[in-house]
Coordinates of C-alpha atoms in Angstrom, one line a residue:
M1 CA -65.7 38.7 -36.9
T2 CA -62.6 39.4 -36.1
S3 CA -59.1 39.6 -37.9
N4 CA -55.9 38.1 -36.7
T5 CA -53.4 39.0 -39.1
N6 CA -50.1 40.4 -38.0
N7 CA -48.5 43.0 -39.8
K8 CA -45.2 42.7 -38.4
T9 CA -42.5 39.9 -39.3
D10 CA -40.9 37.6 -37.2
P11 CA -37.5 38.8 -36.6
S12 CA -36.5 35.2 -36.6
E13 CA -38.0 34.3 -40.3
K14 CA -35.8 33.1 -42.5
F15 CA -34.2 35.5 -45.3
P16 CA -31.1 34.2 -46.5
Q17 CA -30.9 35.1 -49.8
L18 CA -31.0 38.9 -48.3
Y19 CA -28.2 38.0 -45.8
E20 CA -26.1 36.9 -48.9
V21 CA -27.1 40.2 -50.8
F22 CA -25.6 41.9 -47.9
L23 CA -21.9 39.5 -47.9
Y24 CA -21.5 41.2 -51.3
K25 CA -22.0 44.5 -49.8
K26 CA -19.5 43.8 -47.0
K27 CA -16.9 42.7 -50.1
D28 CA -17.3 46.2 -51.7
I29 CA -16.7 47.5 -48.1
I30 CA -13.6 45.7 -47.9
A31 CA -12.4 46.6 -51.3
I32 CA -12.9 50.6 -50.8
Q33 CA -11.6 50.3 -47.5
E34 CA -8.6 48.8 -48.7
K35 CA -8.0 50.7 -51.2
L36 CA -7.7 54.3 -49.0
D37 CA -5.5 52.2 -47.0
I38 CA -8.3 52.7 -44.0
N39 CA -6.8 49.9 -41.6
S40 CA -10.7 48.4 -40.4
N41 CA -10.1 44.7 -39.2
T42 CA -14.1 45.2 -38.2
L43 CA -15.6 43.4 -41.5
K44 CA -12.6 40.9 -42.0
Q45 CA -12.4 39.6 -39.0
I46 CA -14.1 36.2 -39.3
E47 CA -17.1 35.8 -37.5
H48 CA -19.3 32.3 -36.5
E49 CA -21.9 33.0 -39.5
P50 CA -25.5 32.0 -38.9
D51 CA -26.3 29.0 -40.1
E52 CA -29.9 30.4 -40.7
K53 CA -30.2 33.6 -41.4
T54 CA -32.8 35.4 -39.8
L55 CA -34.0 39.0 -40.7
A56 CA -32.4 39.9 -37.2
D57 CA -28.9 38.6 -38.7
S58 CA -29.5 40.4 -42.0
Y59 CA -29.8 43.5 -39.9
E60 CA -27.0 43.5 -37.4
L61 CA -24.6 42.5 -40.4
L62 CA -26.3 45.9 -42.1
L63 CA -25.7 48.2 -39.0
K64 CA -22.2 46.8 -39.6
L65 CA -21.6 47.9 -43.0
V66 CA -22.9 51.5 -42.2
V67 CA -20.5 52.3 -39.1
N68 CA -17.7 51.0 -41.7
L69 CA -18.9 53.2 -44.4
I70 CA -19.2 56.4 -42.7
P71 CA -15.6 57.1 -41.7
I72 CA -15.4 56.0 -45.9
Q73 CA -17.7 58.7 -46.4
V74 CA -16.3 61.4 -44.3
K75 CA -13.0 61.0 -45.6
L76 CA -14.1 61.3 -49.0
D77 CA -16.3 64.5 -48.4
I78 CA -19.7 62.8 -48.6
D79 CA -22.8 63.2 -47.4
I80 CA -23.7 60.5 -44.7
N81 CA -27.5 59.4 -45.8
P82 CA -29.6 60.9 -43.5
V83 CA -31.7 57.4 -43.5
L84 CA -29.0 55.2 -42.3
E85 CA -27.4 57.5 -39.8
A86 CA -30.8 57.6 -38.2
E87 CA -31.3 54.0 -38.2
L88 CA -28.0 53.8 -36.2
R89 CA -29.0 55.7 -33.9
R90 CA -32.6 53.8 -33.5
D91 CA -32.5 51.6 -29.9
K92 CA -34.6 49.0 -31.4
A93 CA -32.4 45.9 -31.4
S94 CA -33.7 44.4 -34.7
S95 CA -35.8 45.8 -37.6
D96 CA -39.2 43.5 -37.8
K97 CA -40.1 44.2 -41.6
P98 CA -38.5 42.6 -44.4
I99 CA -39.9 46.0 -46.4
R100 CA -37.8 48.5 -44.4
L101 CA -34.7 46.0 -44.2
F102 CA -34.7 46.5 -48.3
D103 CA -35.2 49.5 -48.1
L104 CA -32.0 50.4 -45.8
L105 CA -30.5 47.8 -48.6
L106 CA -31.2 50.7 -51.2
C107 CA -29.6 53.9 -49.2
L108 CA -26.2 51.7 -48.7
E109 CA -26.2 50.6 -52.4
D110 CA -26.3 53.6 -53.2
D111 CA -24.0 55.2 -51.1
I112 CA -21.7 52.2 -51.7
A113 CA -22.1 53.0 -55.5
T114 CA -21.6 56.8 -54.7
I115 CA -18.1 56.2 -53.5
Q116 CA -17.2 52.9 -56.0
E117 CA -17.4 56.2 -58.8
E118 CA -15.5 58.6 -57.2
L119 CA -12.6 56.2 -56.0
G120 CA -12.8 54.0 -59.8
I121 CA -14.0 51.1 -58.3
V122 CA -15.3 48.6 -59.7
S123 CA -19.0 46.6 -57.5
Y124 CA -17.4 43.4 -56.5
T125 CA -20.9 42.3 -57.7
N126 CA -20.4 44.1 -61.0
Q127 CA -17.4 42.3 -61.5
E128 CA -18.2 38.7 -60.6
M129 CA -21.1 39.9 -63.2
A130 CA -19.0 40.3 -66.0
E131 CA -16.1 37.6 -64.8
E132 CA -19.6 35.3 -65.5
A133 CA -20.2 37.2 -68.9
D134 CA -16.8 37.0 -70.0
K135 CA -16.5 33.2 -69.1
N136 CA -20.2 32.3 -71.4
A137 CA -19.2 34.0 -74.4
R138 CA -15.6 32.1 -74.3
V139 CA -17.4 29.2 -74.3
Y140 CA -19.8 30.6 -76.8
L141 CA -16.7 31.3 -79.1
R142 CA -15.2 27.7 -78.7
K143 CA -18.3 26.1 -79.6
F144 CA -18.8 27.8 -82.6
E145 CA -14.9 27.9 -83.7
E146 CA -15.7 23.7 -83.3
F147 CA -18.5 23.5 -85.7
H148 CA -17.9 26.3 -88.3
G149 CA -13.8 26.0 -87.6
P150 CA -11.5 28.6 -86.3
L151 CA -11.9 32.3 -87.0
E152 CA -10.1 33.9 -89.2
D153 CA -9.2 38.0 -90.2
D154 CA -10.0 39.0 -92.6
L155 CA -8.5 42.6 -92.7

């Protein structure tokens, strides 16, 4: 009996959520570039985004992000992640395994977080979550005041 199991993932397989995560990382890197007055229009250029984001599209965006991250790390004298640096030198056109791409995403997130901490920048994702939590808290407070009346300071 033979098995026809293939361990490779088709690079054209759709992974839209993964691509969206890389777009958030793109916004983080652009904010860092602006803070450091690094004039790089590479990420700011409006490019045609693929309608159906594949694994290959996510990998291509990852490489663009790494290329833009390295000059920032050099400017801040922060070590370049050897895993990401090696990935840039690979000959493959794309990663064929989602798990590999997730591993590279974690490396990228770690590098971005290190830079943000160094510069005192709140990440785009964290800022968005904080704004959403603030909005939700205001809605709950408004509902509470509607039901119980306005809050007063007893001090």
